Each structure stands twice: as C-alpha cells, then as structure tokens.
Short mmCIF file of C-alpha atoms in Angstrom, two decimals:
data_model
loop_
_atom_site.label_atom_id
_atom_site.label_comp_id
_atom_site.label_asym_id
_atom_site.label_seq_id
_atom_site.Cartn_x
_atom_site.Cartn_y
_atom_site.Cartn_z
CA UNK A 1 0.28 -0.42 0.16
CA UNK A 2 2.71 2.26 1.16
CA UNK A 3 4.19 2.03 -2.66
CA UNK A 4 0.46 2.81 -4.42
CA UNK A 5 0.72 5.84 -2.20
CA UNK A 6 4.04 6.53 -3.02
CA UNK A 7 3.75 6.92 -6.94
CA UNK A 8 0.58 8.35 -6.32
CA UNK A 9 1.95 10.96 -4.80
CA UNK A 10 4.62 11.38 -7.21
CA UNK A 11 2.44 11.33 -9.70
CA UNK A 12 1.17 15.07 -9.09
CA UNK A 13 5.18 15.78 -10.02
CA UNK A 14 4.94 13.65 -12.44
CA UNK A 15 2.45 16.01 -14.90
CA UNK A 16 4.44 18.26 -16.75
CA UNK A 17 6.71 15.51 -17.69
CA UNK A 18 4.00 12.15 -18.04
CA UNK A 19 5.29 11.09 -22.03
CA UNK A 20 8.69 11.51 -20.57
CA UNK A 21 7.84 9.32 -17.83
CA UNK A 22 6.11 7.57 -20.49
CA UNK A 23 9.14 7.30 -22.69
CA UNK A 24 11.76 6.75 -20.52
CA UNK A 25 9.81 3.75 -18.98
CA UNK A 26 9.48 1.94 -22.93
CA UNK A 27 13.05 2.74 -23.12
CA UNK A 28 13.61 0.24 -19.78
CA UNK A 29 10.93 -2.19 -20.99
CA UNK A 30 13.61 -2.01 -24.66
CA UNK A 31 16.46 -2.61 -22.79
CA UNK A 32 14.65 -6.07 -20.61
CA UNK A 33 14.00 -7.26 -23.57
CA UNK A 34 17.16 -7.09 -25.65
CA UNK A 35 19.32 -8.94 -22.81
CA UNK A 36 16.36 -11.39 -22.41
CA UNK A 37 17.04 -12.10 -26.00
CA UNK A 38 20.45 -12.49 -26.11
CA UNK A 39 20.25 -15.03 -22.95
CA UNK A 40 17.79 -16.95 -25.55
CA UNK A 41 19.65 -17.04 -28.58
CA UNK A 42 22.02 -19.10 -26.98
CA UNK A 43 19.44 -21.98 -27.49
CA UNK A 44 18.99 -21.14 -32.02
CA UNK A 45 22.70 -20.70 -31.67
CA UNK A 46 23.72 -23.69 -30.14
CA UNK A 47 21.02 -26.38 -31.50
CA UNK A 48 20.59 -24.69 -35.37
CA UNK A 49 23.75 -23.21 -35.69
CA UNK A 50 26.93 -25.03 -34.03
CA UNK A 51 25.60 -28.70 -33.90
CA UNK A 52 24.25 -29.01 -37.53
CA UNK A 53 27.62 -27.10 -38.80
CA UNK A 54 24.89 -24.20 -40.23
CA UNK A 55 27.46 -20.68 -40.98
CA UNK A 56 25.28 -19.05 -42.91
CA UNK A 57 22.59 -18.68 -39.77
CA UNK A 58 25.45 -18.44 -37.03
CA UNK A 59 26.57 -15.06 -39.00
CA UNK A 60 22.60 -13.78 -39.60
CA UNK A 61 22.17 -14.56 -36.07
CA UNK A 62 25.15 -12.61 -34.70
CA UNK A 63 24.86 -9.77 -37.38
CA UNK A 64 20.82 -8.99 -36.03
CA UNK A 65 22.44 -9.24 -32.18
CA UNK A 66 25.16 -7.32 -33.14
CA UNK A 67 22.61 -4.31 -34.69
CA UNK A 68 20.02 -4.66 -32.04
CA UNK A 69 23.45 -4.24 -29.49
CA UNK A 70 24.59 -0.83 -31.40
CA UNK A 71 20.69 0.59 -31.44
CA UNK A 72 20.76 -0.24 -27.73
CA UNK A 73 23.50 1.33 -26.69
CA UNK A 74 22.14 4.58 -28.38
CA UNK A 75 18.54 4.12 -26.64
CA UNK A 76 20.20 3.68 -23.46
CA UNK A 77 22.75 6.52 -23.31
CA UNK A 78 19.75 8.99 -24.34
CA UNK A 79 17.84 7.32 -21.68
CA UNK A 80 20.32 7.78 -19.09
CA UNK A 81 20.25 12.29 -20.19
CA UNK A 82 16.82 12.10 -20.38
CA UNK A 83 16.43 10.30 -16.73
CA UNK A 84 18.66 13.01 -14.89
CA UNK A 85 16.65 15.88 -16.59
CA UNK A 86 13.47 13.63 -15.26
CA UNK A 87 14.78 13.67 -11.82
CA UNK A 88 16.06 17.03 -11.55
CA UNK A 89 12.76 18.45 -12.59
CA UNK A 90 10.68 16.31 -11.11
CA UNK A 91 13.00 17.06 -7.27
CA UNK A 92 12.71 20.76 -8.28
CA UNK A 93 9.08 20.62 -8.47
CA UNK A 94 9.11 19.08 -5.10
CA UNK A 95 10.47 21.90 -3.17
CA UNK A 96 9.10 24.59 -4.97
CA UNK A 97 5.66 22.99 -3.54
CA UNK A 98 7.26 23.08 -0.27
CA UNK A 99 9.04 26.39 -0.38
CA UNK A 100 5.94 27.80 -1.91
CA UNK A 101 4.09 25.94 1.16
CA UNK A 102 5.71 27.69 3.85
CA UNK A 103 5.13 31.12 2.23
CA UNK A 104 2.09 30.61 3.35
CA UNK A 105 2.18 29.17 6.67
CA UNK A 106 1.65 31.41 10.15
CA UNK A 107 3.97 31.70 12.73
CA UNK A 108 2.51 28.66 14.80
CA UNK A 109 3.72 26.20 12.84
CA UNK A 110 7.48 28.00 12.56
CA UNK A 111 7.20 28.01 16.45
CA UNK A 112 6.25 24.24 16.79
CA UNK A 113 9.10 22.80 13.74
CA UNK A 114 12.19 23.51 13.71
CA UNK A 115 14.39 25.07 11.50
CA UNK A 116 16.94 22.28 11.31
CA UNK A 117 14.08 19.47 11.08
CA UNK A 118 12.09 21.50 7.99
CA UNK A 119 15.70 22.44 5.73
CA UNK A 120 16.24 18.59 6.14
CA UNK A 121 13.07 18.41 4.36
CA UNK A 122 15.12 20.50 1.57
CA UNK A 123 17.77 18.54 1.41
CA UNK A 124 17.93 14.37 3.27
CA UNK A 125 14.23 13.79 2.39
CA UNK A 126 14.63 15.41 -1.39
CA UNK A 127 17.50 13.26 -1.49
CA UNK A 128 16.14 10.02 -0.52
CA UNK A 129 13.28 10.60 -3.13
CA UNK A 130 15.73 11.66 -5.76
CA UNK A 131 17.13 8.35 -4.83
CA UNK A 132 13.48 6.37 -5.10
CA UNK A 133 13.13 7.78 -8.86
CA UNK A 134 16.53 6.67 -9.71
CA UNK A 135 16.60 3.47 -8.77
CA UNK A 136 12.78 3.36 -9.65
CA UNK A 137 13.79 3.17 -13.46
CA UNK A 138 16.41 0.41 -11.75
CA UNK A 139 13.32 -1.19 -10.84
CA UNK A 140 11.54 -0.99 -13.93
CA UNK A 141 14.31 -2.41 -15.84
CA UNK A 142 14.97 -5.12 -13.33
CA UNK A 143 11.34 -6.14 -13.44
CA UNK A 144 11.49 -5.89 -17.04
CA UNK A 145 14.15 -8.66 -17.47
CA UNK A 146 12.18 -10.89 -14.61
CA UNK A 147 9.00 -10.58 -16.92
CA UNK A 148 10.96 -11.47 -20.44
CA UNK A 149 13.46 -14.21 -18.67
CA UNK A 150 10.14 -15.60 -17.11
CA UNK A 151 8.19 -16.12 -20.58
CA UNK A 152 11.33 -17.34 -22.34
CA UNK A 153 11.97 -19.38 -19.72
CA UNK A 154 8.52 -21.40 -19.96
CA UNK A 155 8.65 -21.06 -23.31
CA UNK A 156 11.84 -23.69 -23.38
CA UNK A 157 10.55 -26.27 -20.74
CA UNK A 158 7.36 -25.50 -18.73
CA UNK A 159 8.52 -28.10 -15.63
CA UNK A 160 12.12 -26.02 -14.98
CA UNK A 161 9.83 -23.11 -15.32
CA UNK A 162 7.34 -24.04 -12.75
CA UNK A 163 10.47 -24.74 -10.57
CA UNK A 164 11.82 -21.42 -11.31
CA UNK A 165 8.35 -19.40 -10.50
CA UNK A 166 7.71 -21.04 -7.73
CA UNK A 167 11.22 -19.49 -6.15
CA UNK A 168 10.38 -16.36 -7.79
CA UNK A 169 7.32 -16.27 -6.29
CA UNK A 170 9.06 -16.60 -2.75
CA UNK A 171 11.77 -14.28 -4.08
CA UNK A 172 8.75 -11.53 -4.12
CA UNK A 173 6.50 -12.23 -1.47
CA UNK A 174 9.22 -12.86 1.33
CA UNK A 175 10.22 -9.24 1.34
CA UNK A 176 7.01 -8.26 0.81
CA UNK A 177 6.07 -9.48 4.25
CA UNK A 178 8.84 -6.78 5.44
CA UNK A 179 8.09 -3.96 3.51
CA UNK A 180 5.93 -1.67 5.64
CA UNK A 181 7.62 -2.58 9.00
CA UNK A 182 10.76 -1.36 6.87
CA UNK A 183 8.67 1.72 6.21
CA UNK A 184 7.62 2.18 9.40
CA UNK A 185 11.33 2.13 10.68
CA UNK A 186 12.69 4.09 7.87
CA UNK A 187 10.70 6.74 8.59
CA UNK A 188 11.57 7.11 12.53
CA UNK A 189 14.70 7.24 10.92
CA UNK A 190 14.43 10.39 9.29
CA UNK A 191 12.64 11.91 11.64
CA UNK A 192 15.59 11.08 14.12
CA UNK A 193 17.87 12.46 11.52
CA UNK A 194 15.86 15.47 11.21
CA UNK A 195 16.02 16.72 14.76
CA UNK A 196 20.53 15.38 14.34
CA UNK A 197 20.21 18.30 11.91
CA UNK A 198 18.31 20.82 13.97
CA UNK A 199 20.60 20.18 16.76
CA UNK A 200 23.81 20.76 14.67
CA UNK A 201 22.06 23.94 13.54
CA UNK A 202 21.49 25.26 16.63
CA UNK A 203 24.69 25.04 18.33
CA UNK A 204 25.86 26.60 15.03
CA UNK A 205 23.75 29.65 15.41
CA UNK A 206 24.51 29.87 19.43
CA UNK A 207 28.32 29.36 19.18
CA UNK A 208 28.97 32.68 21.07
CA UNK A 209 26.28 31.58 24.44
CA UNK A 210 27.83 27.99 24.22
CA UNK A 211 31.94 29.02 24.18
CA UNK A 212 31.12 32.43 26.65
CA UNK A 213 29.30 30.11 29.32
CA UNK A 214 31.87 27.12 28.94
CA UNK A 215 28.12 25.05 27.62
CA UNK A 216 30.77 22.82 24.92
CA UNK A 217 30.97 19.75 27.54
CA UNK A 218 27.00 19.46 28.26
CA UNK A 219 26.57 20.07 24.38
CA UNK A 220 29.04 17.13 23.06
CA UNK A 221 26.72 14.96 25.71
CA UNK A 222 22.98 16.00 24.56
CA UNK A 223 24.78 15.34 21.20
CA UNK A 224 25.95 11.93 21.84
CA UNK A 225 22.33 11.02 23.64
CA UNK A 226 21.27 12.23 20.07
CA UNK A 227 23.20 9.49 18.05
CA UNK A 228 22.75 6.82 20.73
CA UNK A 229 18.85 7.55 20.02
CA UNK A 230 19.11 7.49 16.22
CA UNK A 231 21.80 4.72 16.43
CA UNK A 232 18.70 2.15 18.33
CA UNK A 233 16.57 3.40 15.41
CA UNK A 234 19.19 2.68 12.75
CA UNK A 235 20.66 -0.40 13.23
CA UNK A 236 16.40 -2.09 12.70
CA UNK A 237 15.28 0.19 10.07
CA UNK A 238 19.09 -0.84 8.15
CA UNK A 239 18.37 -4.61 9.18
CA UNK A 240 14.89 -4.60 7.97
CA UNK A 241 15.65 -3.35 4.68
CA UNK A 242 18.86 -5.90 4.23
CA UNK A 243 16.95 -8.55 5.04
CA UNK A 244 14.57 -7.52 1.97
CA UNK A 245 17.49 -7.90 0.05
CA UNK A 246 19.14 -10.53 1.56
CA UNK A 247 15.91 -13.56 1.22
CA UNK A 248 15.31 -13.75 -2.39
CA UNK A 249 19.32 -14.10 -2.61
CA UNK A 250 19.09 -17.31 -0.61
CA UNK A 251 15.60 -18.82 -1.69
CA UNK A 252 17.11 -18.00 -5.29
CA UNK A 253 20.41 -20.28 -4.06
CA UNK A 254 18.17 -23.67 -3.77
CA UNK A 255 16.25 -22.90 -7.15
CA UNK A 256 19.24 -22.91 -9.36
CA UNK A 257 20.53 -26.10 -7.20
CA UNK A 258 17.50 -27.80 -8.55
CA UNK A 259 17.17 -26.61 -11.65
CA UNK A 260 20.61 -27.36 -12.32
CA UNK A 261 20.42 -31.09 -11.13
CA UNK A 262 16.59 -31.92 -12.88
CA UNK A 263 17.69 -30.05 -16.03
CA UNK A 264 20.83 -32.10 -16.37
CA UNK A 265 18.99 -35.86 -16.15
CA UNK A 266 15.91 -34.42 -18.30
CA UNK A 267 19.32 -33.34 -20.79
CA UNK A 268 21.01 -36.49 -20.39
CA UNK A 269 17.93 -38.34 -21.18
CA UNK A 270 17.65 -36.48 -23.89
CA UNK A 271 13.93 -34.66 -22.73
CA UNK A 272 15.81 -31.36 -23.93
CA UNK A 273 18.53 -29.89 -26.02
CA UNK A 274 21.79 -29.13 -24.74
CA UNK A 275 21.05 -25.48 -26.07
CA UNK A 276 17.54 -25.86 -24.15
CA UNK A 277 20.12 -26.36 -21.02
CA UNK A 278 22.37 -23.81 -21.84
CA UNK A 279 19.89 -20.99 -22.58
CA UNK A 280 17.87 -21.76 -19.47
CA UNK A 281 20.65 -21.53 -17.09
CA UNK A 282 21.84 -18.39 -18.81
CA UNK A 283 18.29 -16.95 -18.90
CA UNK A 284 18.16 -18.19 -15.29
CA UNK A 285 21.74 -17.26 -14.28
CA UNK A 286 20.34 -13.50 -15.57
CA UNK A 287 17.11 -14.09 -13.18
CA UNK A 288 18.90 -14.54 -10.60
CA UNK A 289 21.17 -11.17 -11.03
CA UNK A 290 17.98 -9.71 -12.32
CA UNK A 291 16.45 -10.33 -8.70
CA UNK A 292 19.22 -9.48 -6.77
CA UNK A 293 19.83 -5.75 -8.05
CA UNK A 294 16.01 -5.94 -8.21
CA UNK A 295 15.84 -6.72 -3.93
CA UNK A 296 18.53 -4.20 -4.04
CA UNK A 297 17.10 -1.31 -5.43
CA UNK A 298 13.85 -1.70 -2.82
CA UNK A 299 15.55 -0.25 0.18
CA UNK A 300 16.00 3.00 -2.40
CA UNK A 301 12.48 3.00 -2.54
CA UNK A 302 11.60 2.41 1.08
CA UNK A 303 13.88 5.43 2.12
CA UNK A 304 11.77 7.43 -0.67
CA UNK A 305 8.64 6.89 0.43
CA UNK A 306 10.26 7.10 4.20
CA UNK A 307 11.08 10.93 2.59
CA UNK A 308 7.96 11.98 0.74
CA UNK A 309 5.82 10.82 4.13
CA UNK A 310 7.77 13.53 5.66
CA UNK A 311 7.15 16.06 2.96
CA UNK A 312 3.53 15.12 2.28
CA UNK A 313 3.20 15.82 6.38
CA UNK A 314 4.50 18.99 5.84
CA UNK A 315 2.63 20.24 3.00
CA UNK A 316 -0.39 19.37 4.72
CA UNK A 317 -0.22 21.98 7.37
CA UNK A 318 -2.51 24.24 6.82
CA UNK A 319 -1.84 28.12 8.20
CA UNK A 320 -3.82 29.07 11.30
CA UNK A 321 -3.99 32.64 9.78
CA UNK A 322 -6.13 32.76 6.46
CA UNK A 323 -8.13 35.21 4.61
CA UNK A 324 -11.90 34.73 4.41
CA UNK A 325 -13.17 33.23 0.99
CA UNK A 326 -14.94 36.93 0.97
CA UNK A 327 -12.10 39.16 2.54
CA UNK A 328 -11.83 42.26 0.79
CA UNK A 329 -9.39 44.65 1.30
CA UNK A 330 -8.64 46.90 3.91
CA UNK A 331 -9.00 51.13 2.68
CA UNK A 332 -6.85 53.17 3.96
CA UNK A 333 -6.20 53.82 7.38
CA UNK A 334 -7.08 57.21 8.34
CA UNK A 335 -9.23 57.00 12.23
CA UNK A 336 -8.09 54.07 14.96
CA UNK A 337 -7.24 50.97 15.31
CA UNK A 338 -9.10 49.23 18.42
CA UNK A 339 -8.72 46.44 20.55
CA UNK A 340 -11.75 45.02 21.40
CA UNK A 341 -11.63 43.08 24.56
CA UNK A 342 -9.08 40.67 22.63
CA UNK A 343 -7.60 37.69 24.25
CA UNK A 344 -4.84 35.51 23.24
CA UNK A 345 -2.28 32.49 24.33
CA UNK A 346 0.55 31.08 21.79
CA UNK A 347 -0.85 28.09 23.94
CA UNK A 348 -1.66 26.54 26.98
CA UNK A 349 1.80 26.84 28.65
CA UNK A 350 2.62 30.37 26.83
CA UNK A 351 0.26 33.19 27.41
CA UNK A 352 0.37 36.30 25.12
CA UNK A 353 -2.35 38.79 26.09
CA UNK A 354 -6.34 38.20 28.35
CA UNK A 355 -9.06 41.15 27.42
CA UNK A 356 -7.41 43.90 26.42
CA UNK A 357 -9.05 47.21 24.66
CA UNK A 358 -7.29 50.15 23.59
CA UNK A 359 -7.46 52.89 20.78
CA UNK A 360 -4.74 54.58 18.66
CA UNK A 361 -5.78 57.17 16.98
CA UNK A 362 -4.75 58.24 13.37
CA UNK A 363 -1.41 60.29 13.92
CA UNK A 364 -0.47 59.32 17.38
CA UNK A 365 2.79 58.67 18.91
CA UNK A 366 2.29 55.59 21.14
CA UNK A 367 4.55 53.94 23.21
CA UNK A 368 3.42 50.71 24.49
CA UNK A 369 5.79 50.13 27.47
CA UNK A 370 5.82 46.77 29.70
CA UNK A 371 8.83 44.60 30.88
CA UNK A 372 9.22 41.34 28.29
CA UNK A 373 6.77 38.82 28.67
CA UNK A 374 4.10 41.62 29.84
CA UNK A 375 2.71 41.00 26.02
CA UNK A 376 3.52 44.00 24.40
CA UNK A 377 4.74 41.90 21.55
CA UNK A 378 2.21 40.34 21.07
CA UNK A 379 0.13 43.40 20.22
CA UNK A 380 2.67 43.40 17.43
CA UNK A 381 2.16 39.78 16.12
CA UNK A 382 -1.27 40.64 16.46
CA UNK A 383 -1.89 43.96 15.25
CA UNK A 384 -0.21 42.31 11.64
CA UNK A 385 -1.89 39.68 11.50
CA UNK A 386 0.87 37.04 12.07
CA UNK A 387 -1.86 35.32 14.49
CA UNK A 388 -5.43 35.86 14.75
CA UNK A 389 -7.13 36.46 18.18
CA UNK A 390 -9.37 33.55 20.55
CA UNK A 391 -11.36 36.19 21.79
CA UNK A 392 -12.00 39.91 21.17
CA UNK A 393 -11.67 41.63 17.66
CA UNK A 394 -8.75 44.89 16.58
CA UNK A 395 -10.56 47.22 14.54
CA UNK A 396 -8.88 49.42 11.38
CA UNK A 397 -11.47 52.25 11.03
CA UNK A 398 -14.03 49.97 12.44
CA UNK A 399 -13.34 46.71 10.37
CA UNK A 400 -12.44 43.26 11.94
CA UNK A 401 -8.74 42.57 10.21
CA UNK A 402 -10.03 38.96 9.26
CA UNK A 403 -12.50 40.64 7.28
CA UNK A 404 -9.65 41.86 4.91
CA UNK A 405 -7.14 40.28 2.75
CA UNK A 406 -3.40 40.16 4.72
CA UNK A 407 -1.51 41.79 2.13
CA UNK A 408 -4.19 44.92 1.86
CA UNK A 409 -3.10 45.19 5.72
CA UNK A 410 0.40 44.48 5.25
CA UNK A 411 0.79 46.89 2.44
CA UNK A 412 0.04 50.04 5.34
CA UNK A 413 2.16 48.74 7.72
CA UNK A 414 6.54 48.70 8.15
CA UNK A 415 8.04 47.42 11.25
CA UNK A 416 10.88 48.07 12.43
CA UNK A 417 12.52 44.81 14.93
CA UNK A 418 15.12 43.87 17.72
CA UNK A 419 16.06 41.31 15.87
CA UNK A 420 16.64 42.61 11.98
CA UNK A 421 16.62 40.72 9.33
CA UNK A 422 18.54 41.54 6.13
CA UNK A 423 19.28 39.19 3.49
CA UNK A 424 22.73 38.13 1.75
CA UNK A 425 22.72 40.68 -1.08
CA UNK A 426 23.59 44.36 -1.66
CA UNK A 427 22.78 47.35 0.70
CA UNK A 428 20.10 48.53 -2.40
CA UNK A 429 18.36 45.44 -2.53
CA UNK A 430 17.98 44.79 1.37
CA UNK A 431 16.03 48.35 1.41
CA UNK A 432 14.35 47.41 -1.63
CA UNK A 433 12.83 44.62 -0.19
CA UNK A 434 10.21 47.11 2.08
CA UNK A 435 8.73 48.21 -1.75
CA UNK A 436 9.85 45.96 -4.63
CA UNK A 437 8.73 48.22 -7.26
CA UNK A 438 10.80 51.20 -5.51
CA UNK A 439 12.92 52.80 -8.01
CA UNK A 440 16.67 53.84 -7.23
CA UNK A 441 15.72 57.27 -6.47
CA UNK A 442 12.86 56.23 -4.03
CA UNK A 443 15.24 53.82 -2.44
CA UNK A 444 17.62 56.75 -1.59
CA UNK A 445 15.22 58.81 -0.12
CA UNK A 446 14.30 56.34 2.25
CA UNK A 447 18.07 56.03 3.16
CA UNK A 448 18.16 59.88 3.25
CA UNK A 449 15.02 59.50 5.59
CA UNK A 450 16.54 56.59 7.92
CA UNK A 451 20.05 59.34 8.12
CA UNK A 452 22.58 55.92 6.61
CA UNK A 453 22.96 57.86 2.68
CA UNK A 454 25.72 59.25 3.57
CA UNK A 455 27.61 56.60 5.59
CA UNK A 456 26.26 54.54 2.55
CA UNK A 457 27.84 56.77 -0.05
CA UNK A 458 31.23 55.87 1.62
CA UNK A 459 31.50 52.58 1.73
CA UNK A 460 33.42 51.52 -1.55
CA UNK A 461 30.63 49.82 -3.74
CA UNK A 462 28.13 52.79 -2.25
CA UNK A 463 24.06 51.29 -2.21
CA UNK A 464 25.89 48.12 -4.49
CA UNK A 465 27.62 47.00 -0.99
CA UNK A 466 26.65 43.50 0.28
CA UNK A 467 25.57 43.65 3.73
CA UNK A 468 26.92 39.81 4.27
CA UNK A 469 24.96 37.10 5.95
CA UNK A 470 22.45 38.42 8.37
CA UNK A 471 24.11 41.90 7.89
CA UNK A 472 27.17 40.89 9.24
CA UNK A 473 29.28 43.80 7.73
CA UNK A 474 27.43 46.17 9.58
CA UNK A 475 27.39 47.92 12.68
CA UNK A 476 23.69 47.47 15.34
CA UNK A 477 23.14 50.81 14.47
CA UNK A 478 24.03 50.92 10.96
CA UNK A 479 21.79 47.60 10.78
CA UNK A 480 18.54 48.83 12.34
CA UNK A 481 18.26 52.09 10.14
CA UNK A 482 18.97 50.46 6.85
CA UNK A 483 15.62 48.20 8.66
CA UNK A 484 14.52 51.97 9.17
CA UNK A 485 14.74 52.41 5.34
CA UNK A 486 13.23 49.31 4.19
CA UNK A 487 10.29 50.18 6.16
CA UNK A 488 9.91 53.90 5.16
CA UNK A 489 10.19 52.91 1.51
CA UNK A 490 6.64 51.30 1.48
CA UNK A 491 5.62 54.89 2.76
CA UNK A 492 3.84 53.19 5.48
CA UNK A 493 0.39 54.47 6.79
CA UNK A 494 1.85 53.12 10.03
CA UNK A 495 4.77 52.21 11.24
CA UNK A 496 6.09 50.00 14.35
CA UNK A 497 9.17 49.96 16.05
CA UNK A 498 9.16 46.95 18.55
CA UNK A 499 11.84 46.85 20.57
CA UNK A 500 14.03 48.31 17.86
CA UNK A 501 16.57 50.44 19.75
CA UNK A 502 16.42 48.49 23.27
CA UNK A 503 19.79 46.54 21.65
CA UNK A 504 22.00 49.63 20.58
CA UNK A 505 24.02 51.89 23.14
CA UNK A 506 22.46 55.13 24.23
CA UNK A 507 24.19 57.37 22.10
CA UNK A 508 23.13 55.54 18.91
CA UNK A 509 19.65 54.92 20.55
CA UNK A 510 19.28 58.58 20.98
CA UNK A 511 20.27 59.64 17.07
CA UNK A 512 17.97 56.76 15.54
CA UNK A 513 14.66 58.15 18.11
CA UNK A 514 16.08 61.38 16.73
CA UNK A 515 15.27 60.42 13.21
CA UNK A 516 12.40 58.76 14.00
CA UNK A 517 10.75 61.67 15.90
CA UNK A 518 11.63 63.43 12.91
CA UNK A 519 9.88 61.39 9.79
CA UNK A 520 6.96 60.34 12.03
CA UNK A 521 5.17 63.66 11.78
CA UNK A 522 2.86 62.67 8.94
CA UNK A 523 2.05 59.08 9.66
CA UNK A 524 1.00 56.77 13.29
CA UNK A 525 4.03 54.85 14.87
CA UNK A 526 3.34 52.05 16.86
CA UNK A 527 6.56 52.44 19.72
CA UNK A 528 7.31 49.02 21.98
CA UNK A 529 9.65 49.57 24.42
CA UNK A 530 10.85 48.43 27.88
CA UNK A 531 12.02 51.83 29.32
CA UNK A 532 9.41 54.30 30.77
CA UNK A 533 11.45 56.99 29.46
CA UNK A 534 10.66 56.45 26.02
CA UNK A 535 7.32 56.91 27.01
CA UNK A 536 7.96 60.73 27.12
CA UNK A 537 7.92 61.24 24.25
CA UNK A 538 4.08 59.43 23.36
CA UNK A 539 1.35 61.15 22.51
CA UNK A 540 -0.29 58.43 23.96
CA UNK A 541 0.74 55.57 26.67
CA UNK A 542 -0.25 51.57 27.25
CA UNK A 543 1.81 50.06 30.18
CA UNK A 544 1.48 46.55 29.93
CA UNK A 545 2.07 43.57 32.66
CA UNK A 546 1.58 39.80 32.28
CA UNK A 547 -0.46 39.99 29.61
CA UNK A 548 -2.57 42.97 30.70
CA UNK A 549 -3.14 46.86 30.01
CA UNK A 550 -2.55 48.30 33.95
CA UNK A 551 -1.81 52.02 32.75
CA UNK A 552 -2.75 54.44 29.33
CA UNK A 553 -3.23 57.73 28.87
#
C-alpha cells in the first residue's frame, strides 16, 4: 500500500513530464527485452547453427544481435541523459512546492517545527526521494528483465519454468512481508535524522553563547545522546532493509541448484536439448542477478517513501491565519486602531494577552511599555495578523481585520524589530525589499530619511555593497537604520518599532530616536519598549504587565 501511495504522491509532480516518463519506461522495457533475447539466442546458436554446422545462420544471428546492440547502446545513453533531466525537474517541483507552502504557513507552525527539521525536508528527504526515482527506473528495467526472462524460461521448458516460478514467487513475497515494517522504521529514522540536523544548526547559531558560558561539555553530551537515539532506530531500520535484499538471494540459490540438477537429468535422457539447457541456465543466472538488483533497489524505494511521507506531512500543514473566502481590501487607514476585548494565548503554557482594550488614533505616537513577557510583542503579532485573536476583535476604522486580506493590511505597515533581519545581498536590494517596485531614487530617499545615505556613499561599492550573512558586515546601528529605510520606502501609514533600539548603545539609540521623531510627523507610530523613559515622547502611552493593560493615558 505504501508503494501505491508513494507513486500516487509522486504522480502529482510528474504531470508536466508524463510523456517523458512514459518514454523512459518504454526505454527500460526495450533494454529488458534485448538482454533477455541475447540469453535465449544461445539456444538457437547451439541447436540451429553450431551443432548442425550452419555457418550462414550463425552469421545472420550474430549480425542481428550486433545491430540490436548498437541500438541498445544509443537508446541507453539517450535514456540516461533524459532520466537525469526528469529526476531534477521532478525534485525541483517538490522543492518548489515545499518552499511555496512555507510562505503560506502561519508563525505558529515555525514555532512548532524546528528550522533544522524543515531544512532536512529540502535536503535529506528530497535526496531520498531522488534516489528512489533513480532506482525506480532501475526497478522497471529489472522487473522487465524478470518478466521477459520468465516468459522465455516457460517457452523453453514448462517444468523447469514452474520450479523457477515457485522460487521467483517466494523471492517477491518474502520481502513484501517485511516492507511495511521497514517503511515505518525508516520513517522514524528520517525523523531522528531531522532532529540531528536541528541540533547541529542550533549549535552553530549559538556558538557565542556556548563558548561564553562554557557549555561545550554539555552540548557534546547532548549530541552523543542524540546519536545514541538515532543508533537505536538506525540498526533495526537498516537490518530490515538488508533482510529484504538477503532473503531472495538465499531462496534463489536453492532454486538454481534444483534447476541445474533436474535440467542435467532431463538433458541426459534427451528430454531437452543441450542448447535448451544452456540457454535456460543463462536465463536463470540472469534472472538471479536481476532479482538481486531488484531487491537491492528496494531499500532506496523504502527510504524514498519515508522521505515523501515527511514531505507530505509538511505540505499538508494548514495555515492558522488565512484570508476569509469573501475577504475584502482594507481601505487606507485614516481614523483609529481599536483592540476590543482581545484575548490570545500562544499555547496552554505560553500566555499572550488577556481581555485587552486599547485605542490608537491616526497620527498618534503611541508607546507601549512593559517588561519582557508582558504582551507587548503579542500586540504587534496580532496587529500584523501573524496570529489571530482567540477572542475579541481588532478593528481598523471599525473594520475587523479578519474580514480583510492580509496583504492589504500589511501593505499599510512598516516594521522595524529588535532582531534586524537583513538578506545576504546589497544594501540597495535590502532597502528595496520593503517595496519591490521602488526606484533607485526612492531607495535613496528612504536611506536619507533614515540618515544612512551619507554612510552608504563612503563604502567602496556604495549602495551595491553586500551586507553579508544577516548583515554581519555592518554595525548594529547601521543595520537598524537600513531596516528603518526598508520600512520607510513603502511609505507606510503605520510604522511599528518593536524594541528597535533596545540593543543599541545610548548614543546610537538617541540618534535613531531623533531620526524617528523627525520622520514620523505624518504617520501613526507604535513604539514598543521596556524603558519607561521613552513614554515621555508619546502622545499616548499603554503600560502592559503579564498580558493585561494596567495604565493608559
């Protein structure tokens, strides 16, 4: 059943290349027919040409086989090229589907699934599926060989063919009994490998903390524990796969011995010819090698099924925040934002906000103050619809955000957060990420408003200077100003600053705050901070504590 499910899933991505897949399958069947034909030709070479000394027929048979061999080589090489094209096209379709699905999923998913495990779906899991496709064509070739060889064996002698068929049946049935268990075990193994990838990624990103706090022994011990966990799953999973390979080989050894013994006796009694016995034995040896190759390929198919199951689980994820079927475009903001008895919790253990009521007028410089965990960032997450409230509603000019499209809401917002995320591209493109249709002039205007333009011009490549991984080539203040320019280039009606200056030194923070005050005269600003002193700049202030609003004014 798992194999049928696998091919049904794969078929979704094969659709654009279905004719190519059919041609490649026909190529495999042609190669199988040719290989089996060479083996049965031994009977005619011996019985019809060599024994009666028919030189002319011998030459004709050999010429025919030579011409077929040239065609075999040409079709094989061309097929190998198109198999490579087919495999990468299909795998890229799967990767594209995963990536597109990730863009639609809500933040709840990314809090629940580790980054390493998600990356593992793109790399290791798709690699397993790719291997299963590669060996899938080998399986077709070998299965074709098995079918043609079996037909020719029965054509030569039905008694010996029946003995071989019984052995062949056992060779197929025995591994199938183990197949379901092997698939389950390999799925567990893929999960454990995803956990290993996550541990390694987390460790790499946390190296500064690991070194500063001397956590190396602890992280090494934890990693060894994870390796032991994967070992307990790896051994039975691999043993089941190897067992699927080994059983047909064992069965076929005894089948081959039986055929040799009975066939030799039948030849001795002139029941079959020497050519028939020789051809039968060559077919049987070829059949044996094809069954071995067939069963050798099965574990790759099993691993591919396990990888595809993990990919399918990710693709089946449903975003918690979705546009309503009749969602409308949100009009331009011009009056007020209102939280109306809003309650939201991330989970039963992680609380958010409770029964929150607050109003921010258009043009206000609103400061939301509170300690870590008080619910400040939750307000931002709900305001930008990264999450939806459990209870209550958030209204823009009296319109419930859940009745509008997410894009029309976010198009009116610019966000600068404490953890600035810059992409590993040029400064110009990082600013343009705020509004992809921005001209170079608009990018530079945004940089001037964020007071980073003069600094950019001092760089050797100016606006084309790469910022490095996560902006590592720039200082904290420079990263914040580029993030601010990125928010401003979209000319947002609402500018949200979520702890945007908390990690900066006082002098840099003061400069950026002065910049923000200068450029925010004509738009609504929501400033999230844990420093009460910043409230002095506010038109309206909200003090949060443990998810509730305790003071406003």
